[in-house]
Coordinates of C-alpha atoms in Angstrom, one line a residue:
M1 CA 119.9 64.8 114.7
M2 CA 117.5 67.5 114.6
V3 CA 114.0 66.2 113.3
H4 CA 111.3 69.0 112.0
T5 CA 108.1 68.7 113.7
P6 CA 105.6 70.9 113.7
S7 CA 106.6 72.6 117.2
A8 CA 110.3 72.9 115.9
P9 CA 111.1 76.0 114.2
S10 CA 112.0 75.7 110.2
V11 CA 115.2 77.1 108.6
T12 CA 113.4 80.2 107.7
E13 CA 112.0 80.6 111.2
M14 CA 115.5 80.4 112.8
S15 CA 117.8 83.0 113.6
L16 CA 121.5 83.1 112.0
G17 CA 122.8 82.2 115.1
D18 CA 120.7 79.4 116.1
L19 CA 121.6 77.7 112.5
I20 CA 125.1 78.3 112.9
A21 CA 124.5 76.3 116.4
V22 CA 122.5 73.5 114.7
A23 CA 125.2 73.1 111.8
S24 CA 128.4 73.2 114.4
A25 CA 126.7 70.4 116.4
Q26 CA 126.3 68.2 113.1
P27 CA 129.1 65.5 112.2
V28 CA 130.8 66.0 109.7
L29 CA 130.5 63.4 107.0
D30 CA 133.3 61.9 105.1
E31 CA 132.7 60.9 101.6
H32 CA 132.1 57.2 102.4
D33 CA 129.3 58.6 104.8
E34 CA 128.1 60.9 102.5
D35 CA 128.0 58.3 99.4
T36 CA 126.2 55.4 101.8
L37 CA 123.4 58.3 102.8
I38 CA 123.0 59.4 99.4
Q39 CA 122.2 56.0 98.0
S40 CA 120.3 55.2 101.2
A41 CA 118.2 58.9 100.6
R42 CA 117.8 58.1 96.8
A43 CA 116.2 54.7 97.9
G44 CA 113.6 56.7 100.1
D45 CA 115.4 56.5 103.3
V46 CA 114.0 59.9 104.9
E47 CA 116.6 59.8 107.6
A48 CA 119.4 59.4 105.3
R49 CA 118.3 62.7 103.4
E50 CA 117.8 64.7 106.7
K51 CA 121.8 63.4 108.0
L52 CA 122.9 64.6 104.4
V53 CA 121.1 68.0 105.0
M54 CA 121.7 68.2 108.2
G55 CA 125.5 67.5 107.5
N56 CA 126.0 69.7 105.0
L57 CA 124.0 72.8 106.4
R58 CA 127.1 74.6 107.4
I59 CA 128.0 74.9 103.4
A60 CA 124.4 76.7 103.2
I61 CA 125.3 79.0 106.3
D62 CA 129.0 79.7 105.0
E63 CA 127.9 80.8 101.3
A64 CA 124.9 82.8 102.9
I65 CA 127.3 84.5 105.0
R66 CA 129.9 85.3 102.3
T67 CA 127.3 87.3 100.4
R68 CA 126.5 89.4 103.4
G69 CA 125.2 92.7 101.9
L70 CA 124.4 91.8 98.8
G71 CA 120.6 92.7 99.1
L72 CA 118.9 89.3 100.1
P73 CA 118.5 88.2 103.6
Q74 CA 120.3 85.8 105.3
R75 CA 118.1 83.2 106.2
K76 CA 116.0 83.4 102.6
L77 CA 119.9 82.6 101.4
V78 CA 120.1 79.6 103.9
A79 CA 116.6 78.3 103.0
M80 CA 117.5 78.8 99.3
G81 CA 121.1 76.7 100.0
V82 CA 119.0 73.8 102.0
S83 CA 116.6 73.6 98.9
T84 CA 119.7 73.2 96.7
L85 CA 120.7 70.6 99.1
F86 CA 117.7 68.7 98.5
E87 CA 118.3 69.0 94.9
A88 CA 121.5 68.1 95.0
I89 CA 121.0 64.8 96.2
R90 CA 119.1 63.7 93.4
S91 CA 121.4 65.3 90.8
Y92 CA 124.6 64.2 92.4
D93 CA 126.5 61.4 90.4
P94 CA 129.8 60.3 91.9
A95 CA 131.4 59.4 89.1
A96 CA 131.1 63.0 87.6
H97 CA 131.3 65.3 90.1
G98 CA 133.7 64.2 92.9
P99 CA 133.0 64.7 96.5
F100 CA 129.2 65.5 97.4
S101 CA 130.5 68.3 99.4
S102 CA 132.2 70.1 96.7
Y103 CA 129.6 69.6 94.6
V104 CA 126.9 70.9 97.0
R105 CA 129.0 74.1 97.5
A106 CA 129.3 74.7 94.1
R107 CA 125.3 74.1 93.2
V108 CA 124.5 76.5 96.6
R109 CA 126.5 79.3 95.6
L110 CA 125.4 79.1 92.1
A111 CA 122.1 79.5 93.1
M112 CA 122.4 82.4 95.8
R113 CA 124.6 84.1 93.0
A114 CA 122.0 83.8 90.5
S115 CA 119.2 84.7 93.0
I116 CA 121.2 87.9 94.1
I117 CA 121.9 89.1 90.2
A118 CA 117.6 88.5 89.4
S119 CA 116.8 90.5 92.6
T120 CA 119.5 93.2 91.5
R121 CA 118.0 93.4 88.0
A122 CA 114.8 94.3 89.6
A123 CA 115.7 96.6 92.3
A124 CA 117.7 99.6 92.4
V125 CA 121.3 99.2 92.0
V126 CA 122.8 97.4 94.8
P127 CA 126.7 98.2 95.2
I128 CA 128.6 94.6 94.5
R129 CA 131.3 93.1 96.4
Q130 CA 133.7 91.9 93.7
D131 CA 135.7 89.5 95.9
I132 CA 132.4 87.6 96.4
F133 CA 131.9 86.6 92.7
N134 CA 135.7 86.3 91.9
G135 CA 135.8 83.0 94.4
A136 CA 137.6 84.9 97.2

């Protein structure tokens, strides 16, 4: 488990390669583990929240890689994905949303795409890869 200390780099300071290495070292959580960790995290357990975020970090990285070349730095997109993971812990309802990882992926993808669209409105026209927005 990676614990963020003042001497440890934050997600925004790590290279994409380092982030991939950190995410790859994390165990994949099954639905039961996720549900247990969500309940604990909502009750204030910081370690449970950290395990949930780190266990799903690969989703934020994967979605950032999928949006390569669309106008925003990948590290910024990963940081946005991590922020979205924290939000998802608070808003997740297993009865309404299905598996947590599926819910997180949809939330992260939506947040990243919205940010990309907002950035392209404010900047020059950026070529759009249609396969990204069509769910390929």
